[in-house]
Structures are given as structure tokens and as C-alpha cells.
PDB file of C-alpha atoms in Angstrom:
ATOM      1  CA  MET A 299      25.326  -7.155   4.795  1.00  0.00           C
ATOM      2  CA  LYS A 300      23.773  -3.974   3.433  1.00  0.00           C
ATOM      3  CA  ALA A 301      20.112  -3.338   4.198  1.00  0.00           C
ATOM      4  CA  ALA A 302      17.829  -0.602   2.909  1.00  0.00           C
ATOM      5  CA  VAL A 303      14.764   0.285   4.991  1.00  0.00           C
ATOM      6  CA  ILE A 304      12.067   2.134   3.052  1.00  0.00           C
ATOM      7  CA  THR A 305       9.964   4.854   4.660  1.00  0.00           C
ATOM      8  CA  PHE A 306       6.552   5.759   3.251  1.00  0.00           C
ATOM      9  CA  PRO A 307       4.263   8.509   4.550  1.00  0.00           C
ATOM     10  CA  GLY A 308       2.525   6.753   7.442  1.00  0.00           C
ATOM     11  CA  SER A 309       5.273   4.218   8.167  1.00  0.00           C
ATOM     12  CA  ASN A 310       5.739   3.974  11.924  1.00  0.00           C
ATOM     13  CA  CYS A 311       8.084   1.017  12.382  1.00  0.00           C
ATOM     14  CA  ASP A 312      10.881   2.100  10.056  1.00  0.00           C
ATOM     15  CA  ARG A 313      13.202   3.210  12.851  1.00  0.00           C
ATOM     16  CA  ASP A 314      12.450   0.098  14.926  1.00  0.00           C
ATOM     17  CA  LEU A 315      13.246  -2.102  11.937  1.00  0.00           C
ATOM     18  CA  SER A 316      16.451  -0.189  11.194  1.00  0.00           C
ATOM     19  CA  VAL A 317      17.621  -0.571  14.795  1.00  0.00           C
ATOM     20  CA  ALA A 318      16.825  -4.296  14.882  1.00  0.00           C
ATOM     21  CA  LEU A 319      18.806  -4.894  11.698  1.00  0.00           C
ATOM     22  CA  ALA A 320      21.729  -2.744  12.868  1.00  0.00           C
ATOM     23  CA  GLN A 321      21.875  -4.549  16.201  1.00  0.00           C
ATOM     24  CA  ALA A 322      22.095  -7.815  14.287  1.00  0.00           C
ATOM     25  CA  GLY A 323      25.131  -6.488  12.411  1.00  0.00           C
ATOM     26  CA  ALA A 324      23.679  -5.059   9.205  1.00  0.00           C
ATOM     27  CA  ASP A 325      24.837  -1.829   7.566  1.00  0.00           C
ATOM     28  CA  VAL A 326      21.502   0.005   7.323  1.00  0.00           C
ATOM     29  CA  THR A 327      20.513   2.878   5.038  1.00  0.00           C
ATOM     30  CA  ARG A 328      17.163   4.628   5.249  1.00  0.00           C
ATOM     31  CA  VAL A 329      15.422   5.154   1.907  1.00  0.00           C
ATOM     32  CA  TRP A 330      12.608   7.654   1.248  1.00  0.00           C
ATOM     33  CA  HIS A 331       9.658   6.558  -0.891  1.00  0.00           C
ATOM     34  CA  LYS A 332      10.352   9.271  -3.461  1.00  0.00           C
ATOM     35  CA  ASP A 333      13.841   7.933  -4.153  1.00  0.00           C
ATOM     36  CA  GLU A 334      14.004   6.109  -7.455  1.00  0.00           C
ATOM     37  CA  ALA A 335      16.964   3.828  -6.757  1.00  0.00           C
ATOM     38  CA  LEU A 336      18.248   1.681  -3.927  1.00  0.00           C
ATOM     39  CA  PRO A 337      21.731   2.306  -2.483  1.00  0.00           C
ATOM     40  CA  ALA A 338      24.493   0.560  -4.411  1.00  0.00           C
ATOM     41  CA  GLY A 339      25.250  -2.906  -3.115  1.00  0.00           C
ATOM     42  CA  THR A 340      21.943  -3.372  -1.291  1.00  0.00           C
ATOM     43  CA  ASP A 341      21.499  -6.990  -0.215  1.00  0.00           C
ATOM     44  CA  LEU A 342      18.207  -6.721   1.651  1.00  0.00           C
ATOM     45  CA  VAL A 343      15.285  -4.353   1.237  1.00  0.00           C
ATOM     46  CA  ALA A 344      13.100  -4.125   4.338  1.00  0.00           C
ATOM     47  CA  VAL A 345       9.577  -2.692   4.139  1.00  0.00           C
ATOM     48  CA  PRO A 346       8.291  -1.698   7.596  1.00  0.00           C
ATOM     49  CA  GLY A 347       4.928  -1.710   9.268  1.00  0.00           C
ATOM     50  CA  GLY A 348       2.632   1.246   9.698  1.00  0.00           C
ATOM     51  CA  PHE A 349      -0.141   2.743   7.618  1.00  0.00           C
ATOM     52  CA  SER A 350       1.434   3.817   4.337  1.00  0.00           C
ATOM     53  CA  PHE A 351      -0.573   6.665   2.813  1.00  0.00           C
ATOM     54  CA  GLY A 352      -3.155   6.208   5.575  1.00  0.00           C
ATOM     55  CA  ASP A 353      -4.242   2.835   4.147  1.00  0.00           C
ATOM     56  CA  TYR A 354      -6.354   4.780   1.650  1.00  0.00           C
ATOM     57  CA  LEU A 355      -7.828   2.817  -1.257  1.00  0.00           C
ATOM     58  CA  ARG A 356      -6.374  -0.473   0.043  1.00  0.00           C
ATOM     59  CA  CYS A 357      -3.544  -1.262   2.442  1.00  0.00           C
ATOM     60  CA  GLY A 358      -0.240  -1.007   0.566  1.00  0.00           C
ATOM     61  CA  ALA A 359      -1.855  -0.174  -2.779  1.00  0.00           C
ATOM     62  CA  ILE A 360      -0.624   3.420  -3.041  1.00  0.00           C
ATOM     63  CA  ALA A 361       2.814   2.548  -1.667  1.00  0.00           C
ATOM     64  CA  ALA A 362       3.158  -0.006  -4.448  1.00  0.00           C
ATOM     65  CA  HIS A 363       3.041   2.908  -6.923  1.00  0.00           C
ATOM     66  CA  SER A 364       5.608   5.114  -5.170  1.00  0.00           C
ATOM     67  CA  PRO A 365       8.777   6.047  -7.108  1.00  0.00           C
ATOM     68  CA  ILE A 366      10.855   3.522  -5.094  1.00  0.00           C
ATOM     69  CA  ALA A 367       8.432   0.699  -5.926  1.00  0.00           C
ATOM     70  CA  ASN A 368      10.024  -0.098  -9.292  1.00  0.00           C
ATOM     71  CA  ALA A 369      13.441  -0.539  -7.696  1.00  0.00           C
ATOM     72  CA  LEU A 370      11.939  -2.679  -4.928  1.00  0.00           C
ATOM     73  CA  ARG A 371      10.121  -4.891  -7.423  1.00  0.00           C
ATOM     74  CA  ALA A 372      13.238  -5.218  -9.590  1.00  0.00           C
ATOM     75  CA  HIS A 373      15.378  -6.111  -6.573  1.00  0.00           C
ATOM     76  CA  GLY A 374      13.031  -8.944  -5.638  1.00  0.00           C
ATOM     77  CA  ALA A 375      12.587 -10.090  -9.238  1.00  0.00           C
ATOM     78  CA  LYS A 376      16.328 -10.490  -9.767  1.00  0.00           C
ATOM     79  CA  GLY A 377      16.703 -12.627  -6.636  1.00  0.00           C
ATOM     80  CA  GLY A 378      17.461  -9.965  -4.044  1.00  0.00           C
ATOM     81  CA  TYR A 379      16.339 -10.454  -0.455  1.00  0.00           C
ATOM     82  CA  VAL A 380      13.210  -8.652   0.724  1.00  0.00           C
ATOM     83  CA  LEU A 381      11.494  -8.544   4.121  1.00  0.00           C
ATOM     84  CA  GLY A 382       8.033  -7.047   4.502  1.00  0.00           C
ATOM     85  CA  ILE A 383       6.486  -6.717   7.961  1.00  0.00           C
ATOM     86  CA  CYS A 384       2.787  -5.949   8.570  1.00  0.00           C
ATOM     87  CA  ASN A 385       2.051  -3.088   6.148  1.00  0.00           C
ATOM     88  CA  GLY A 386       5.236  -4.144   4.390  1.00  0.00           C
ATOM     89  CA  PHE A 387       3.693  -7.578   3.796  1.00  0.00           C
ATOM     90  CA  GLN A 388       0.655  -5.876   2.299  1.00  0.00           C
ATOM     91  CA  VAL A 389       2.914  -3.827   0.018  1.00  0.00           C
ATOM     92  CA  LEU A 390       4.723  -6.950  -1.187  1.00  0.00           C
ATOM     93  CA  THR A 391       1.459  -8.644  -2.158  1.00  0.00           C
ATOM     94  CA  GLU A 392       0.392  -5.494  -4.000  1.00  0.00           C
ATOM     95  CA  LEU A 393       3.699  -5.543  -5.888  1.00  0.00           C
ATOM     96  CA  GLY A 394       3.227  -9.188  -6.838  1.00  0.00           C
ATOM     97  CA  LEU A 395       6.374 -10.284  -5.006  1.00  0.00           C
ATOM     98  CA  LEU A 396       4.262 -12.580  -2.820  1.00  0.00           C
ATOM     99  CA  PRO A 397       0.988 -14.387  -3.568  1.00  0.00           C
ATOM    100  CA  GLY A 398      -2.329 -13.860  -1.822  1.00  0.00           C
ATOM    101  CA  ALA A 399      -3.889 -10.825  -0.184  1.00  0.00           C
ATOM    102  CA  LEU A 400      -4.404  -9.369   3.285  1.00  0.00           C
ATOM    103  CA  MET A 401      -8.064  -8.791   4.109  1.00  0.00           C
ATOM    104  CA  ARG A 402      -9.940  -7.172   6.999  1.00  0.00           C
ATOM    105  CA  ASN A 403      -9.653  -9.202  10.206  1.00  0.00           C
ATOM    106  CA  SER A 404     -12.567 -11.613  10.582  1.00  0.00           C
ATOM    107  CA  GLY A 405     -13.530  -9.992  13.894  1.00  0.00           C
ATOM    108  CA  LEU A 406     -13.546  -6.547  12.242  1.00  0.00           C
ATOM    109  CA  LYS A 407     -11.340  -5.205  15.014  1.00  0.00           C
ATOM    110  CA  PHE A 408      -7.767  -3.988  15.271  1.00  0.00           C
ATOM    111  CA  VAL A 409      -5.679  -6.661  17.017  1.00  0.00           C
ATOM    112  CA  CYS A 410      -2.748  -5.360  19.080  1.00  0.00           C
ATOM    113  CA  ARG A 411      -1.084  -7.787  21.488  1.00  0.00           C
ATOM    114  CA  GLU A 412       1.598 -10.418  21.832  1.00  0.00           C
ATOM    115  CA  VAL A 413       0.716 -13.699  20.139  1.00  0.00           C
ATOM    116  CA  ALA A 414       2.144 -17.183  19.826  1.00  0.00           C
ATOM    117  CA  LEU A 415       3.623 -18.072  16.441  1.00  0.00           C
ATOM    118  CA  LYS A 416       4.557 -21.506  15.215  1.00  0.00           C
ATOM    119  CA  VAL A 417       7.623 -21.661  12.989  1.00  0.00           C
ATOM    120  CA  ALA A 418       6.319 -23.671  10.042  1.00  0.00           C
ATOM    121  CA  THR A 419       9.684 -24.034   8.307  1.00  0.00           C
ATOM    122  CA  ALA A 420      13.309 -23.433   9.245  1.00  0.00           C
ATOM    123  CA  ALA A 421      14.416 -23.787   5.629  1.00  0.00           C
ATOM    124  CA  SER A 422      14.872 -20.138   4.726  1.00  0.00           C
ATOM    125  CA  PRO A 423      17.408 -17.390   5.478  1.00  0.00           C
ATOM    126  CA  PHE A 424      14.774 -15.691   7.630  1.00  0.00           C
ATOM    127  CA  THR A 425      13.796 -18.682   9.763  1.00  0.00           C
ATOM    128  CA  SER A 426      17.014 -20.680   9.959  1.00  0.00           C
ATOM    129  CA  GLY A 427      17.601 -19.435  13.504  1.00  0.00           C
ATOM    130  CA  PHE A 428      14.542 -21.345  14.677  1.00  0.00           C
ATOM    131  CA  ALA A 429      13.550 -24.995  14.723  1.00  0.00           C
ATOM    132  CA  ALA A 430      10.596 -26.127  12.627  1.00  0.00           C
ATOM    133  CA  GLY A 431       7.645 -26.455  14.953  1.00  0.00           C
ATOM    134  CA  GLU A 432       9.117 -24.076  17.529  1.00  0.00           C
ATOM    135  CA  VAL A 433       6.623 -21.686  19.138  1.00  0.00           C
ATOM    136  CA  ILE A 434       7.768 -18.107  19.643  1.00  0.00           C
ATOM    137  CA  ARG A 435       6.057 -14.984  20.964  1.00  0.00           C
ATOM    138  CA  VAL A 436       5.914 -11.811  18.873  1.00  0.00           C
ATOM    139  CA  PRO A 437       3.584  -8.760  18.943  1.00  0.00           C
ATOM    140  CA  VAL A 438       0.969  -8.073  16.283  1.00  0.00           C
ATOM    141  CA  ALA A 439      -0.780  -4.799  15.459  1.00  0.00           C
ATOM    142  CA  HIS A 440      -3.094  -4.916  12.458  1.00  0.00           C
ATOM    143  CA  HIS A 441      -6.623  -4.424  11.216  1.00  0.00           C
ATOM    144  CA  ASP A 442      -6.125  -6.105   7.842  1.00  0.00           C
ATOM    145  CA  GLY A 443      -4.022  -9.179   8.588  1.00  0.00           C
ATOM    146  CA  ASN A 444      -6.414 -11.862   7.402  1.00  0.00           C
ATOM    147  CA  TYR A 445      -4.272 -13.687   4.817  1.00  0.00           C
ATOM    148  CA  GLN A 446      -6.239 -15.243   1.980  1.00  0.00           C
ATOM    149  CA  ILE A 447      -5.194 -17.180  -1.103  1.00  0.00           C
ATOM    150  CA  ASP A 448      -7.053 -19.429  -3.525  1.00  0.00           C
ATOM    151  CA  ALA A 449      -6.995 -23.222  -3.192  1.00  0.00           C
ATOM    152  CA  GLU A 450      -4.392 -23.667  -5.938  1.00  0.00           C
ATOM    153  CA  GLY A 451      -2.093 -21.082  -4.402  1.00  0.00           C
ATOM    154  CA  LEU A 452      -2.471 -22.587  -0.943  1.00  0.00           C
ATOM    155  CA  ALA A 453      -1.628 -26.025  -2.279  1.00  0.00           C
ATOM    156  CA  ALA A 454       1.526 -24.610  -3.867  1.00  0.00           C
ATOM    157  CA  LEU A 455       2.583 -22.930  -0.613  1.00  0.00           C
ATOM    158  CA  LYS A 456       2.182 -26.208   1.235  1.00  0.00           C
ATOM    159  CA  ALA A 457       3.861 -28.352  -1.404  1.00  0.00           C
ATOM    160  CA  GLU A 458       6.851 -26.008  -1.601  1.00  0.00           C
ATOM    161  CA  ASP A 459       7.153 -25.520   2.178  1.00  0.00           C
ATOM    162  CA  ARG A 460       6.647 -21.781   1.786  1.00  0.00           C
ATOM    163  CA  ILE A 461       4.489 -21.107   4.837  1.00  0.00           C
ATOM    164  CA  ALA A 462       6.924 -19.445   7.235  1.00  0.00           C
ATOM    165  CA  PHE A 463       4.791 -18.836  10.327  1.00  0.00           C
ATOM    166  CA  THR A 464       1.301 -19.676  11.548  1.00  0.00           C
ATOM    167  CA  TYR A 465      -0.674 -18.267  14.464  1.00  0.00           C
ATOM    168  CA  ALA A 466      -1.046 -20.679  17.369  1.00  0.00           C
ATOM    169  CA  PRO A 467      -3.985 -20.287  17.809  1.00  0.00           C
ATOM    170  CA  GLY A 468      -5.500 -18.216  15.011  1.00  0.00           C
ATOM    171  CA  ILE A 469      -6.336 -14.567  15.658  1.00  0.00           C
ATOM    172  CA  ASN A 470      -7.732 -12.965  12.511  1.00  0.00           C
ATOM    173  CA  GLY A 471      -9.404 -15.557  10.255  1.00  0.00           C
ATOM    174  CA  ALA A 472      -6.373 -16.124   8.028  1.00  0.00           C
ATOM    175  CA  VAL A 473      -6.571 -19.280   5.925  1.00  0.00           C
ATOM    176  CA  GLU A 474      -4.728 -22.097   7.722  1.00  0.00           C
ATOM    177  CA  ASP A 475      -3.855 -19.435  10.355  1.00  0.00           C
ATOM    178  CA  ILE A 476      -1.020 -18.227   8.093  1.00  0.00           C
ATOM    179  CA  ALA A 477       1.050 -15.381   9.549  1.00  0.00           C
ATOM    180  CA  GLY A 478       3.910 -15.281   7.038  1.00  0.00           C
ATOM    181  CA  VAL A 479       4.834 -16.674   3.616  1.00  0.00           C
ATOM    182  CA  LEU A 480       7.932 -17.047   1.461  1.00  0.00           C
ATOM    183  CA  SER A 481       8.483 -16.479  -2.244  1.00  0.00           C
ATOM    184  CA  SER A 482       9.244 -19.436  -4.519  1.00  0.00           C
ATOM    185  CA  ASN A 483      12.999 -18.738  -4.302  1.00  0.00           C
ATOM    186  CA  ARG A 484      12.703 -18.290  -0.486  1.00  0.00           C
ATOM    187  CA  ARG A 485      14.369 -14.867  -0.632  1.00  0.00           C
ATOM    188  CA  VAL A 486      11.254 -12.807   0.032  1.00  0.00           C
ATOM    189  CA  LEU A 487       9.366 -13.040   3.331  1.00  0.00           C
ATOM    190  CA  GLY A 488       6.151 -11.278   4.222  1.00  0.00           C
ATOM    191  CA  MET A 489       4.800 -11.557   7.763  1.00  0.00           C
ATOM    192  CA  MET A 490       2.119  -9.735   9.728  1.00  0.00           C
ATOM    193  CA  PRO A 491       3.676 -10.032  13.240  1.00  0.00           C
ATOM    194  CA  HIS A 492       6.402  -7.583  14.290  1.00  0.00           C
ATOM    195  CA  PRO A 493       9.744  -9.259  15.140  1.00  0.00           C
ATOM    196  CA  GLU A 494      11.378  -5.827  15.465  1.00  0.00           C
ATOM    197  CA  ARG A 495       9.141  -5.229  18.488  1.00  0.00           C
ATOM    198  CA  ALA A 496      10.600  -8.299  20.195  1.00  0.00           C
ATOM    199  CA  ALA A 497      14.269  -7.711  19.509  1.00  0.00           C
ATOM    200  CA  GLU A 498      15.701  -6.711  22.901  1.00  0.00           C
ATOM    201  CA  PRO A 499      14.953  -7.415  26.595  1.00  0.00           C
ATOM    202  CA  ALA A 500      13.299  -4.022  27.151  1.00  0.00           C
ATOM    203  CA  HIS A 501      10.600  -5.099  24.710  1.00  0.00           C
ATOM    204  CA  GLY A 502       9.597  -7.914  27.041  1.00  0.00           C
ATOM    205  CA  GLY A 503      10.946 -10.628  24.755  1.00  0.00           C
ATOM    206  CA  THR A 504      13.750 -11.294  22.294  1.00  0.00           C
ATOM    207  CA  ASP A 505      12.343 -14.010  20.024  1.00  0.00           C
ATOM    208  CA  GLY A 506      12.248 -11.575  17.104  1.00  0.00           C
ATOM    209  CA  ALA A 507      15.982 -10.894  17.377  1.00  0.00           C
ATOM    210  CA  LYS A 508      16.669 -14.464  16.235  1.00  0.00           C
ATOM    211  CA  LEU A 509      15.133 -13.710  12.850  1.00  0.00           C
ATOM    212  CA  PHE A 510      17.400 -10.726  12.223  1.00  0.00           C
ATOM    213  CA  ALA A 511      20.521 -12.474  13.537  1.00  0.00           C
ATOM    214  CA  ALA A 512      19.912 -15.509  11.330  1.00  0.00           C
ATOM    215  CA  LEU A 513      19.213 -13.326   8.297  1.00  0.00           C
ATOM    216  CA  VAL A 514      22.416 -11.309   8.674  1.00  0.00           C
ATOM    217  CA  GLN A 515      24.454 -14.483   9.198  1.00  0.00           C
ATOM    218  CA  GLU A 516      22.929 -16.195   6.182  1.00  0.00           C
ATOM    219  CA  LEU A 517      23.457 -13.231   3.877  1.00  0.00           C
ATOM    220  CA  ALA A 518      27.047 -12.899   5.043  1.00  0.00           C
ATOM    221  CA  LYS A 519      27.644 -16.306   3.444  1.00  0.00           C
ATOM    222  CA  VAL A 520      26.301 -15.244   0.062  1.00  0.00           C
TER     223      VAL A 520
END
């Protein structure tokens, strides 16, 4: 499975994400935001956490207009797999690959700690390594992780089983405590928590490694 990890100015989890994917068995290539094309044969595009372009204007907004953005959008639009974590989730909503928006945390403070996540669905390549309803522990680090979507959009997410993770309990005011959502074809996942920071024993937990292992295994079948 070939993965491309994009680096924007201000990304700070790109190496962590690359290592987590490589340890799971992926062939990883690092891609700079000024590149205009993805490596040939890319199966998964991974957009890491951090503060792309200093979060100026709006988190992820400037990154969504980088030269690589057109290739990222096209990859997702044609059914390619995409994973966006934290700032990467924000970028994916700005690109229109996922619905909703990430707002300022309700407490108006940066939240940085390990949290409990409930796996809302196991029916996706990203979450198939978990059981629906399973509670895992993964770190978060965000100031704008308050996921919001209108009533119609929320109803669609629920009806189509596209809520991937929820906070247990809530931490930032997100509607329905949503921590991650899937695209309609289930090939794009955006999540605020950082599974790459819980991918090996030295991190204090390995629950995040299950996401990457399941993803690589699922894509190997495609």
C-alpha cells in the first residue's frame, strides 16, 4: 500500500504520521505542499496535524489553496483513500471532502491530553480493527476541534453510519461529541484526535496503531 504524507508550512505531525504508517507496513512518500502531483500509484493521502500556515485566516483555509490541494481533492473525488488528522481534518473540510466545520473549542482553551474515544462504527477501512462501541484512548491537541454541522447534515451522518468516533465524555463542545467523520463512500476519514501519537509502547499506549494496521490490511485487499 502506497501512502503519501503531505507537509505544509507549520505541519508538526508529518514525521509521526509517516512513521506510524510505515510501521504498519505502508510504503510512505513525503510530499511537499508546493508539489502539484501525488506520487504515481498513491493509494492513501494522509494530511497531518499541526498549524498549517500558522492557522492564519482560518484553520486549514490557506492549505486548501496550496499547489498540492488540487491533486488531493481529485484523489478523494475519484474514490481514493484520504486520512486527515487534527489540522488535516480541518483541511479536508475546507476542501469539501468532508462535511461540517471545526470551530473554536467551547471552553476557548487549547486542549492537550489523552482522552477516551468511543468507536461509533467499525464499518470502514479505518475502523475495522476495532469493535463498534469499543472505547480507546488517544491524545488530542487542538484549539479548534469543535465539530459543527447543520441538522440536515447531522441526520445524514447518523443515517449513513458515518460518525467514526465520539468523545467519551465530550471535551470541546462538538455536536453529539463527534471526534471523527467519514465521507459518503467511507474512503475519507477526518478525526481530531492523534492516533499516530498512540502507535507504540513508548507513547504510553498503542490503541492508535490498530487504526493504521487495519487500514493497511484493508487497502492491501483492494
